[in-house]
PDB file of C-alpha atoms in Angstrom:
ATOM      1  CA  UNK A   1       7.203 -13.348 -18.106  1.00 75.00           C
ATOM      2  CA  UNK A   2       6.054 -10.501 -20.108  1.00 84.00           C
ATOM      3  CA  UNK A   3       6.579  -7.066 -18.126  1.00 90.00           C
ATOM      4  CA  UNK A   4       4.742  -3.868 -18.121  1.00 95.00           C
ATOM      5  CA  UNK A   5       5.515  -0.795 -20.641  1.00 97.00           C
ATOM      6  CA  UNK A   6       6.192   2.469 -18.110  1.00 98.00           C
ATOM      7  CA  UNK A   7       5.510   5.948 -19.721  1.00 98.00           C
ATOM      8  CA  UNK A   8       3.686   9.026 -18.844  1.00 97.00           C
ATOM      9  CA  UNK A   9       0.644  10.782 -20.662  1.00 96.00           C
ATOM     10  CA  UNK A  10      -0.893  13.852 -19.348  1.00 95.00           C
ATOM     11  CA  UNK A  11       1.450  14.324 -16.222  1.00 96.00           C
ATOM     12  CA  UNK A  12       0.228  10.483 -15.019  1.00 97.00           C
ATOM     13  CA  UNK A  13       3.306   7.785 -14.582  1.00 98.00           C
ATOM     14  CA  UNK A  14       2.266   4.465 -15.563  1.00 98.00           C
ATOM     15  CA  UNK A  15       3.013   0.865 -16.184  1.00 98.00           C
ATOM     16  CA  UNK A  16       0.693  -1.005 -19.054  1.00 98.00           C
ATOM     17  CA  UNK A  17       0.433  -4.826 -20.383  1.00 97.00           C
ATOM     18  CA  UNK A  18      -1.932  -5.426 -22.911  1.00 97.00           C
ATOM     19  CA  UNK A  19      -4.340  -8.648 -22.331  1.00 98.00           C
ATOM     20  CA  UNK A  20      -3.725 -11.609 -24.815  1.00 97.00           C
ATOM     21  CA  UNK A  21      -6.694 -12.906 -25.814  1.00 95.00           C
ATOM     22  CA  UNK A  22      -9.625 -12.357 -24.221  1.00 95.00           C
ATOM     23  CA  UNK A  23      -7.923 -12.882 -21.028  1.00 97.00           C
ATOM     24  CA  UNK A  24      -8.677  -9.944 -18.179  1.00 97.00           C
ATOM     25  CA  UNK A  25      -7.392  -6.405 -17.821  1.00 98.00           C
ATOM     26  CA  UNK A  26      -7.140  -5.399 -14.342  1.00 98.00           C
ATOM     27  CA  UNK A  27      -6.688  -1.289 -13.033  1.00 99.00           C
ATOM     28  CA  UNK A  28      -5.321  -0.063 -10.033  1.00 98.00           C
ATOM     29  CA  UNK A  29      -5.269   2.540  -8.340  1.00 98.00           C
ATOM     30  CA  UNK A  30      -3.469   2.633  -4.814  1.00 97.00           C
ATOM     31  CA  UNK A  31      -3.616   4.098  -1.720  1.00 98.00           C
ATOM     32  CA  UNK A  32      -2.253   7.479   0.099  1.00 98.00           C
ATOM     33  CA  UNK A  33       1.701   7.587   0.309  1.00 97.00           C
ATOM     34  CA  UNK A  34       2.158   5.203  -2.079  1.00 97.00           C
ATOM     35  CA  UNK A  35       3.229   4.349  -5.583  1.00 97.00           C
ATOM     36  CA  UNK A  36       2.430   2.074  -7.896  1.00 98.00           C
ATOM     37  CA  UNK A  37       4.825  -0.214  -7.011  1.00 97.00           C
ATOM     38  CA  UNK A  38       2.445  -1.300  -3.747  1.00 98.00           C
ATOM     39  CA  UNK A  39       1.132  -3.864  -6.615  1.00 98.00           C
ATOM     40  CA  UNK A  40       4.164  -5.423  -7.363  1.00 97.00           C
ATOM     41  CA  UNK A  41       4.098  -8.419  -5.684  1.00 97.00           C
ATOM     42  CA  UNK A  42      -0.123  -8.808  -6.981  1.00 98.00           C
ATOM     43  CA  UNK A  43       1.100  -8.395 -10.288  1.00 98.00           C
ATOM     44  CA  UNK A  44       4.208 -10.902 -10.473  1.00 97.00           C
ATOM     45  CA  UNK A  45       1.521 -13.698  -9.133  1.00 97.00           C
ATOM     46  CA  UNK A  46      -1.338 -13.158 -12.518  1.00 98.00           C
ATOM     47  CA  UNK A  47      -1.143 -14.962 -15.059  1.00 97.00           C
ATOM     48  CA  UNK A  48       1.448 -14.009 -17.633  1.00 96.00           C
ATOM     49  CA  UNK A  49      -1.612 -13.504 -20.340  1.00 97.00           C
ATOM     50  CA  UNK A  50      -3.474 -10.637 -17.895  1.00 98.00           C
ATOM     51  CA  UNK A  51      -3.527  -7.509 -18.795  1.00 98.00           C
ATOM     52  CA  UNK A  52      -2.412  -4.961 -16.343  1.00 98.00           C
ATOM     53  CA  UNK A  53      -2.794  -1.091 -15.688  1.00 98.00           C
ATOM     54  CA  UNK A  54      -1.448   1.174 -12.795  1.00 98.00           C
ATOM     55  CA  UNK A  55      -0.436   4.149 -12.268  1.00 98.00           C
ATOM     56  CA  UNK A  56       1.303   6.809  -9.770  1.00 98.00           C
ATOM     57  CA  UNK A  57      -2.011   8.976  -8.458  1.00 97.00           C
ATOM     58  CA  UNK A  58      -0.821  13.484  -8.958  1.00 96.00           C
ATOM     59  CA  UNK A  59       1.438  14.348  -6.282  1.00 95.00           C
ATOM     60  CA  UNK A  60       2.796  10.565  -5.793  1.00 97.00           C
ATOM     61  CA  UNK A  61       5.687   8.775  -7.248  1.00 96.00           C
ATOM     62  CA  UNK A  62       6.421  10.402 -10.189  1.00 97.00           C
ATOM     63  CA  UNK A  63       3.420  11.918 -11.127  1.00 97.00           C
ATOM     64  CA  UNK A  64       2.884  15.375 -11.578  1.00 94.00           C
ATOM     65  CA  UNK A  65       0.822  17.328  -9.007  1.00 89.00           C
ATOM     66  CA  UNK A  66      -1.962  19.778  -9.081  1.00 86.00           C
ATOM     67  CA  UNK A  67      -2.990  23.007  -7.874  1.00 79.00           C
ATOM     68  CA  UNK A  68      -6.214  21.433  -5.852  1.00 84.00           C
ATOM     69  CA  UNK A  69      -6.854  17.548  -6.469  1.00 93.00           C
ATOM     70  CA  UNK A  70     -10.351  15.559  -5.614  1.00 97.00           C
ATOM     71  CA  UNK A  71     -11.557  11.726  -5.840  1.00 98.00           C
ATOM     72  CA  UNK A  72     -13.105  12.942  -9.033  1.00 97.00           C
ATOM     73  CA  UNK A  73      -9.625  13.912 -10.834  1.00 97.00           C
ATOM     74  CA  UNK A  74      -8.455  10.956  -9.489  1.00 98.00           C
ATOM     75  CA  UNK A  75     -10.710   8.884 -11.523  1.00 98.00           C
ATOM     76  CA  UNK A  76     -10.594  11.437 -14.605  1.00 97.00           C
ATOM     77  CA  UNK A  77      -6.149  10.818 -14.820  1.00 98.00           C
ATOM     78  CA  UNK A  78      -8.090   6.902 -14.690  1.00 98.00           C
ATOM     79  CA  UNK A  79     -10.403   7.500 -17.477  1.00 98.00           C
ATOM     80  CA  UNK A  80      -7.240   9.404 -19.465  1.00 98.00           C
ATOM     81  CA  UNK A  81      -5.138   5.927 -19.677  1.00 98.00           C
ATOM     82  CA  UNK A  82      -8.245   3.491 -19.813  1.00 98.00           C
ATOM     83  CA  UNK A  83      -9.176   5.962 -23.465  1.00 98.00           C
ATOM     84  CA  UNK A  84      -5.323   6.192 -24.662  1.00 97.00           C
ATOM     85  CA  UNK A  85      -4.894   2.682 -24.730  1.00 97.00           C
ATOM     86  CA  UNK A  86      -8.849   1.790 -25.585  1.00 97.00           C
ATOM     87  CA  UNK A  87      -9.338  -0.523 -22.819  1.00 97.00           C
ATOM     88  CA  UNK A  88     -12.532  -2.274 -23.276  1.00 94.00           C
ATOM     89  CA  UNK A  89     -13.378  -4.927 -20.541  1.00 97.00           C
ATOM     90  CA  UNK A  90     -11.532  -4.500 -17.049  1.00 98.00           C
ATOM     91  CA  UNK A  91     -11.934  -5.198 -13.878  1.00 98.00           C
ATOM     92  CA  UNK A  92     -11.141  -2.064 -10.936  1.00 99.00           C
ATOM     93  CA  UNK A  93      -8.863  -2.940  -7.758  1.00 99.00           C
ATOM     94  CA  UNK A  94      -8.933  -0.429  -5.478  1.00 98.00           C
ATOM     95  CA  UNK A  95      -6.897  -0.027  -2.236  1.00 98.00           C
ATOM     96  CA  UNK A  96      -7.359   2.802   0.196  1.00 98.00           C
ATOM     97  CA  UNK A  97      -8.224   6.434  -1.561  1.00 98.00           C
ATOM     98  CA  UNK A  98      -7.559   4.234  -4.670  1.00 98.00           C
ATOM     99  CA  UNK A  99     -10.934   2.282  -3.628  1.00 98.00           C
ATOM    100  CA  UNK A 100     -12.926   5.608  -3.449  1.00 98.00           C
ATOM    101  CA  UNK A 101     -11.592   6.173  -7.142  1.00 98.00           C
ATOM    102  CA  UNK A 102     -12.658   2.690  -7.911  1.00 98.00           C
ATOM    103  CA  UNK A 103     -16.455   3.748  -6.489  1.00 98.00           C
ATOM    104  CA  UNK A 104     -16.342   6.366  -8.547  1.00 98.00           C
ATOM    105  CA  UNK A 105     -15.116   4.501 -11.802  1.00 98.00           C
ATOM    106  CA  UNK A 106     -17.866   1.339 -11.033  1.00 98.00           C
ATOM    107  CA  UNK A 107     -20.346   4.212 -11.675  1.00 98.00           C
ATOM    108  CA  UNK A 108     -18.814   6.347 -14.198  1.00 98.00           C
ATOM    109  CA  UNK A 109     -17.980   3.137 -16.560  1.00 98.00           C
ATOM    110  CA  UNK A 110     -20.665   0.747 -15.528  1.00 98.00           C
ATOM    111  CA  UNK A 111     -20.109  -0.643 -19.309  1.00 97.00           C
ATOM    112  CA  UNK A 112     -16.735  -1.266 -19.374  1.00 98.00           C
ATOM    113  CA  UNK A 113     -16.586  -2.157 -15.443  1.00 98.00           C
ATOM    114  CA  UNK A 114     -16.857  -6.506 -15.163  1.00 98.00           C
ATOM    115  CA  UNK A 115     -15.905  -6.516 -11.463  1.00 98.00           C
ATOM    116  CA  UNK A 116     -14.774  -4.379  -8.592  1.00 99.00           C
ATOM    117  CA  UNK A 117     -12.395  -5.357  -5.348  1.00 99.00           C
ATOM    118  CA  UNK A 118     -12.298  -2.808  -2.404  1.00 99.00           C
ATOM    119  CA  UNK A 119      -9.144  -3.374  -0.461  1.00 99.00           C
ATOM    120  CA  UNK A 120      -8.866  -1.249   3.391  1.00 98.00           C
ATOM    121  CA  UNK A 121     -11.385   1.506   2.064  1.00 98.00           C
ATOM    122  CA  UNK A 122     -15.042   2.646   2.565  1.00 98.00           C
ATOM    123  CA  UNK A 123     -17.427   5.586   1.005  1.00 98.00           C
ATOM    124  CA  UNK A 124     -16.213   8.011   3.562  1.00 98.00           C
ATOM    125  CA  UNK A 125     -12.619   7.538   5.622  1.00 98.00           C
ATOM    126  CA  UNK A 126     -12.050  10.026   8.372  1.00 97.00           C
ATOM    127  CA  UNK A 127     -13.820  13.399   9.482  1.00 97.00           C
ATOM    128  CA  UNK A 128     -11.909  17.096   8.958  1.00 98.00           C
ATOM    129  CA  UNK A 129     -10.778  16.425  12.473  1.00 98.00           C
ATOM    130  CA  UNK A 130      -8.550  13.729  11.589  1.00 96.00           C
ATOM    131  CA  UNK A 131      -7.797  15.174   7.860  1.00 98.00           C
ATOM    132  CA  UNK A 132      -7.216  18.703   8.642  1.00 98.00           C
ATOM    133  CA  UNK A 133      -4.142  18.267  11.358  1.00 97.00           C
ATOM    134  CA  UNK A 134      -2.697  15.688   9.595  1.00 97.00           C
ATOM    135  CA  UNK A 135      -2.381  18.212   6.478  1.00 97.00           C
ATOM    136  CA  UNK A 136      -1.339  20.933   8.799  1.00 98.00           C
ATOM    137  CA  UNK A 137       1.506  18.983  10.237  1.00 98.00           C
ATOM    138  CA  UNK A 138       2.753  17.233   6.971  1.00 97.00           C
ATOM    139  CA  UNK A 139       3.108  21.007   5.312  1.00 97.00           C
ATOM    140  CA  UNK A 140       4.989  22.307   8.307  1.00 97.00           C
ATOM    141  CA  UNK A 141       7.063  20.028   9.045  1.00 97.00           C
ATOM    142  CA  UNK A 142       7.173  16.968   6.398  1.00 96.00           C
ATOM    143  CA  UNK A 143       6.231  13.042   6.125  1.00 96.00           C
ATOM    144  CA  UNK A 144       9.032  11.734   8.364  1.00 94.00           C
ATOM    145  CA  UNK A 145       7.111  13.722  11.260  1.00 95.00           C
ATOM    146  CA  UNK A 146       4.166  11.742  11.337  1.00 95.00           C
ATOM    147  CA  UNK A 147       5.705   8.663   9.562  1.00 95.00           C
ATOM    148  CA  UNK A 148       6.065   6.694  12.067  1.00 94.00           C
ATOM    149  CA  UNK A 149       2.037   6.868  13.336  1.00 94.00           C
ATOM    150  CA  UNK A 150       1.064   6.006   9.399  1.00 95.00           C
ATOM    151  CA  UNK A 151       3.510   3.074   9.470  1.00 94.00           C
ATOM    152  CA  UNK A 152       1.751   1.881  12.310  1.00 92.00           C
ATOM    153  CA  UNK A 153      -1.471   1.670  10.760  1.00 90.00           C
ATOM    154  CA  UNK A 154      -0.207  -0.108   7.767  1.00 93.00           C
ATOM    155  CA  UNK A 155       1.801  -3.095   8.742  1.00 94.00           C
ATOM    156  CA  UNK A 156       1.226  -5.401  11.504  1.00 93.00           C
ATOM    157  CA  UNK A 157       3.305  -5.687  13.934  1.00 93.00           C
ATOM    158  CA  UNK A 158       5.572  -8.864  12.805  1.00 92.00           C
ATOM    159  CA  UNK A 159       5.779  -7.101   9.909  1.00 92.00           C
ATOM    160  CA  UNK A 160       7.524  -4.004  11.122  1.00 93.00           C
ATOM    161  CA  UNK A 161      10.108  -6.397  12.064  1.00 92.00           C
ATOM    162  CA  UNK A 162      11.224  -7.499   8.884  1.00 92.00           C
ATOM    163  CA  UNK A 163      14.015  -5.492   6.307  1.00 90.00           C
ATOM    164  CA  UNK A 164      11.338  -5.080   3.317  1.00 90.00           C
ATOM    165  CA  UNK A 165       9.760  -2.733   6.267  1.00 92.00           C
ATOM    166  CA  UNK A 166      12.293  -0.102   5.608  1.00 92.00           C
ATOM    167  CA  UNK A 167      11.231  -0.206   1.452  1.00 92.00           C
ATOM    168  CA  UNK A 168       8.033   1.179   2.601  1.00 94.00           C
ATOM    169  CA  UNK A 169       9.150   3.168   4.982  1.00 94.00           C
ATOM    170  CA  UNK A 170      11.410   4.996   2.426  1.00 94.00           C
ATOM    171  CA  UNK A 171       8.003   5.140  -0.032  1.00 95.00           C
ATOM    172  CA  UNK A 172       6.416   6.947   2.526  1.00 96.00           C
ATOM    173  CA  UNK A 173       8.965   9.416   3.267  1.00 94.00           C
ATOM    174  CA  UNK A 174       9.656  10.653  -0.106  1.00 95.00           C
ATOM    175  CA  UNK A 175       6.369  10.916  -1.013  1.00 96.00           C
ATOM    176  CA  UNK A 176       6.343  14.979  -1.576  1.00 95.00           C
ATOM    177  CA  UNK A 177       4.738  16.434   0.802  1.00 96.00           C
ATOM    178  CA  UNK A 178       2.230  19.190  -1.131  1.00 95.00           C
ATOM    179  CA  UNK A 179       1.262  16.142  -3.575  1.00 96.00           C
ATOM    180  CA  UNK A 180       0.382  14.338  -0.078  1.00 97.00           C
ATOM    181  CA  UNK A 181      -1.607  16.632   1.997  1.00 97.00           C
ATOM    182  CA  UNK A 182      -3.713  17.415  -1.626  1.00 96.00           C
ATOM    183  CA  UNK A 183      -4.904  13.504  -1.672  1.00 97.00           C
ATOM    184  CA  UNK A 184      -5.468  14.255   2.080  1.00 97.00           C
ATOM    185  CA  UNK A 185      -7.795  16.694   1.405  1.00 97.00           C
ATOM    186  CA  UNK A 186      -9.455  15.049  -1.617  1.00 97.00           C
ATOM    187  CA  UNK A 187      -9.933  12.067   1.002  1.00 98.00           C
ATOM    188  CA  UNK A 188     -11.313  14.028   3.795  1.00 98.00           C
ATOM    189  CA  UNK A 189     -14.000  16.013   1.171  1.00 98.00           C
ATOM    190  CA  UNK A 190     -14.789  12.198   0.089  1.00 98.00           C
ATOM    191  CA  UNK A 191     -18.519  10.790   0.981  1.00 98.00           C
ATOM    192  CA  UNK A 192     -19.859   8.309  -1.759  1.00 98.00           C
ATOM    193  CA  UNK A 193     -22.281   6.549   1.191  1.00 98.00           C
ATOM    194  CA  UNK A 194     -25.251   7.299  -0.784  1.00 98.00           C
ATOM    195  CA  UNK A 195     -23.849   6.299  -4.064  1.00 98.00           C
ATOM    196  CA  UNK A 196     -23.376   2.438  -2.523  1.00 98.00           C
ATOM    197  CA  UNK A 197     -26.168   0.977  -3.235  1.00 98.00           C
ATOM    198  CA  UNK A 198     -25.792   2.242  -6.929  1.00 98.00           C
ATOM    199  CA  UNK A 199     -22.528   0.032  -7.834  1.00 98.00           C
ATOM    200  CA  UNK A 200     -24.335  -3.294  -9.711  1.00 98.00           C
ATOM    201  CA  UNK A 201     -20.224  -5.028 -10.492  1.00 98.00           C
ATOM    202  CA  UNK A 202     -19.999  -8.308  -8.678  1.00 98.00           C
ATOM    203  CA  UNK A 203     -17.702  -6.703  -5.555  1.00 98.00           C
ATOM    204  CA  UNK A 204     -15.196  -8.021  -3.512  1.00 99.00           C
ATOM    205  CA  UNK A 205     -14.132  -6.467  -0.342  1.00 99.00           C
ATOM    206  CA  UNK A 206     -11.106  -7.170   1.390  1.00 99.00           C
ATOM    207  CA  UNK A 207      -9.786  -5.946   4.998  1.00 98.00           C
ATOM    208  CA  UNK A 208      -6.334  -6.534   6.772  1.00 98.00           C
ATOM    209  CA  UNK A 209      -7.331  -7.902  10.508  1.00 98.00           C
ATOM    210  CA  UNK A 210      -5.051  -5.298  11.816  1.00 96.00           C
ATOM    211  CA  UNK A 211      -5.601  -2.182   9.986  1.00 97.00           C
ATOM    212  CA  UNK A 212      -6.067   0.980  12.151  1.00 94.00           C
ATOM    213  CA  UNK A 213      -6.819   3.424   9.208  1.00 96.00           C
ATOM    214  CA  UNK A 214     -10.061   1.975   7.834  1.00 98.00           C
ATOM    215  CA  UNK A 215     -10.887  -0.966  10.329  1.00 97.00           C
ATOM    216  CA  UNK A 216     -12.534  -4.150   9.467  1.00 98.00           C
ATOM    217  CA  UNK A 217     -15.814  -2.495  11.052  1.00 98.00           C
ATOM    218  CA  UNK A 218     -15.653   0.144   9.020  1.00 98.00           C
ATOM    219  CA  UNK A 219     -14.751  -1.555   5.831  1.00 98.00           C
ATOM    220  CA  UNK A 220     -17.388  -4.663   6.517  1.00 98.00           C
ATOM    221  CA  UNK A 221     -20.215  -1.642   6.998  1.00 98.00           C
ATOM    222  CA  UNK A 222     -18.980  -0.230   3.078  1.00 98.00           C
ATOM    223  CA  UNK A 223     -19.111  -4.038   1.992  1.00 98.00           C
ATOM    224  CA  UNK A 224     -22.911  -3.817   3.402  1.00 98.00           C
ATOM    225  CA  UNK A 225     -23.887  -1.111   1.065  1.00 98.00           C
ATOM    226  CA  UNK A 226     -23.060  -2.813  -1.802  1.00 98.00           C
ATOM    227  CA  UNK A 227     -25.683  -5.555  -3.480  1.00 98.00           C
ATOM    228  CA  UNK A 228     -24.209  -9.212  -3.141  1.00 98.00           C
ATOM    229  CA  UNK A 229     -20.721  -8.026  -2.434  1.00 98.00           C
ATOM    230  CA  UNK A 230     -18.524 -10.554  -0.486  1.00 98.00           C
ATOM    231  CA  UNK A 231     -16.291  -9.654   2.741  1.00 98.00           C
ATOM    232  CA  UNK A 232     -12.739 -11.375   3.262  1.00 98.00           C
ATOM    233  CA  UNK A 233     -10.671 -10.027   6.347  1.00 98.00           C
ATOM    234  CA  UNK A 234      -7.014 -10.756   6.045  1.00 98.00           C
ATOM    235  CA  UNK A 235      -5.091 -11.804   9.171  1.00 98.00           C
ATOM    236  CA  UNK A 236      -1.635 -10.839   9.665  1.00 96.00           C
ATOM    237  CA  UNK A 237      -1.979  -7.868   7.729  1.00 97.00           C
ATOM    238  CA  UNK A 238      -2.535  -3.990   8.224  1.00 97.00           C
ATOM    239  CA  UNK A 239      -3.931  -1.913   5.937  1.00 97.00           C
ATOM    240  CA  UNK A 240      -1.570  -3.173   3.060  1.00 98.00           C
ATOM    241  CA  UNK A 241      -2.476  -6.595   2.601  1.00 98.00           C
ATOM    242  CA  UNK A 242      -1.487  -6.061  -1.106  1.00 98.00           C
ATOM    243  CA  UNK A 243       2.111  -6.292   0.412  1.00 97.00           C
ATOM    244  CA  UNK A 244       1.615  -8.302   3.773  1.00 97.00           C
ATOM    245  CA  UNK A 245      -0.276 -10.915   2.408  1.00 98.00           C
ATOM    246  CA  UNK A 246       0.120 -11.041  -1.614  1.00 98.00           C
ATOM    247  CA  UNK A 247      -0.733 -14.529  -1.731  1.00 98.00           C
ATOM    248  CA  UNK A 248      -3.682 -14.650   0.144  1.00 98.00           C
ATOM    249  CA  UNK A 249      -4.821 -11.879  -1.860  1.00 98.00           C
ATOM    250  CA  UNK A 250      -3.855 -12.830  -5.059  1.00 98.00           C
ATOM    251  CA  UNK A 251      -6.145 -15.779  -4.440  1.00 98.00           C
ATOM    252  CA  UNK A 252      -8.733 -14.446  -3.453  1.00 98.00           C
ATOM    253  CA  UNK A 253      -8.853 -11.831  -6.503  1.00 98.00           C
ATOM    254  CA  UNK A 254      -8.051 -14.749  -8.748  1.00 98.00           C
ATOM    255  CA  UNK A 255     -11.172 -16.489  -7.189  1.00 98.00           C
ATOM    256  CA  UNK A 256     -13.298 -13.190  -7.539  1.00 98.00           C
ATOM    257  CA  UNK A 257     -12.437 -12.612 -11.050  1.00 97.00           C
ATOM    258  CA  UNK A 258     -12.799 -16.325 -12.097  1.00 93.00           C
ATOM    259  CA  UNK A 259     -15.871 -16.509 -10.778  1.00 85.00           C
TER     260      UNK A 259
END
């Protein structure tokens, strides 16, 4: 199986495969506490010929934070790799904050854009109510105090009762907290409702049954917004399905991208 190249360019940690052919080139950009390891088990199901881009979003992994961060330098560190390594043709996955970057990209690149997947995200997640303590609480006092709610929200419960629970767990937790509470804030300044109706990629939106931080209501209502997209809810899954469910989501992204 060919693997991934990981580098940095610009402060941004990322993994890169090169398409053979004219086979596909997917991006991704994942969600809040994470890294992009949250695709690993998408990735090890493509086919071997795929190209493949992801990255560590500023203030995650090992990516270099910012002094103040928004959705829109979010998708500029995207636009960075997709020019250094000339990317032509790709197609956007997008999970969480990562699918507000994705929005953003499916209008900033309509060109280069083939097809979009939204996975556990909508045009506007939370109000300042929600945001605000939440970034309070994670300066003060760190991750690991509020860990266990966000846990909750991303795994369903069978999950939480298996040992690759603690993996994510231990993501979560060493996520630093100033690069955390800045995609926080990015999030809660977020609101791309208007802009739905703009995005013309065939779309494919995807929802974990059980996901507490952007509910299948919530996500179904984004899906509406969107010409001719197509809504899959996941069951057994939170708001990680990438890592709940890889299989069931690796098909149905195969199926989206193959038309």
């Amino acid at each position: 199986m060919r693997h991934e190249e990981f580098t940095a360019r610009d402060g941004i940690f990322h993994g890169y495969r090169p398409a053979l052919g004219d086979a596909p080139t997917l991006v991704f950009a994942n969600s809040l506490g994470t890294d992009l390891r949250v695709w690993e088990r998408i990735v090890a199901r493509l086919p071997d010929s795929w190209g493949v881009l992801r990255h560590d979003k500023r203030g995650h992994g090992l990516s270099a934070a910012r002094a103040t961060l928004s959705i829109e330098t979010l998708a500029d560190d995207v636009e960075t790799l997709l020019d250094q390594y000339r990317v032509g043709a790709f197609a956007g996955v997008g999970l969480s904050v990562g699918g507000l970057v994705m929005q953003r990209l499916a209008l900033r690149r309509p060109a280069q854009m083939t097809h979009l997947v939204l996975s556990d995200t909508a045009a506007k997640i939370g109000t300042p109510e929600i945001w605000n303590p939440r970034i309070e609480t994670v300066l003060r006092d760190g991750i690991a105090a509020i860990g266990a709610a966000i846990l909750e929200r991303w795994f369903a419960p069978a999950y939480r009762e298996t040992e690759d629970f603690a993996l994510w767990q231990a993501m979560l937790e060493r996520t630093p907290a100033a690069g955390y509470a800045q995609v926080c804030a990015a999030i809660r300044d977020a609101d791309y409702t208007a802009d739905l109706a703009r995005i013309a990629q065939p779309t494919l939106v995807l929802a974990g049954a059980e996901d507490s931080s952007t509910p299948p209501a919530l996500v179904r209502a984004m899906a509406a917004g969107i010409a001719g997209a197509r809504f899959v809810e996941i069951g057994a899954a939170g708001h990680l399905p990438c890592v709940e469910q890889p299989e069931r989501f690796t098909a149905e992204l195969l199926g989206h991208l193959r038309g």
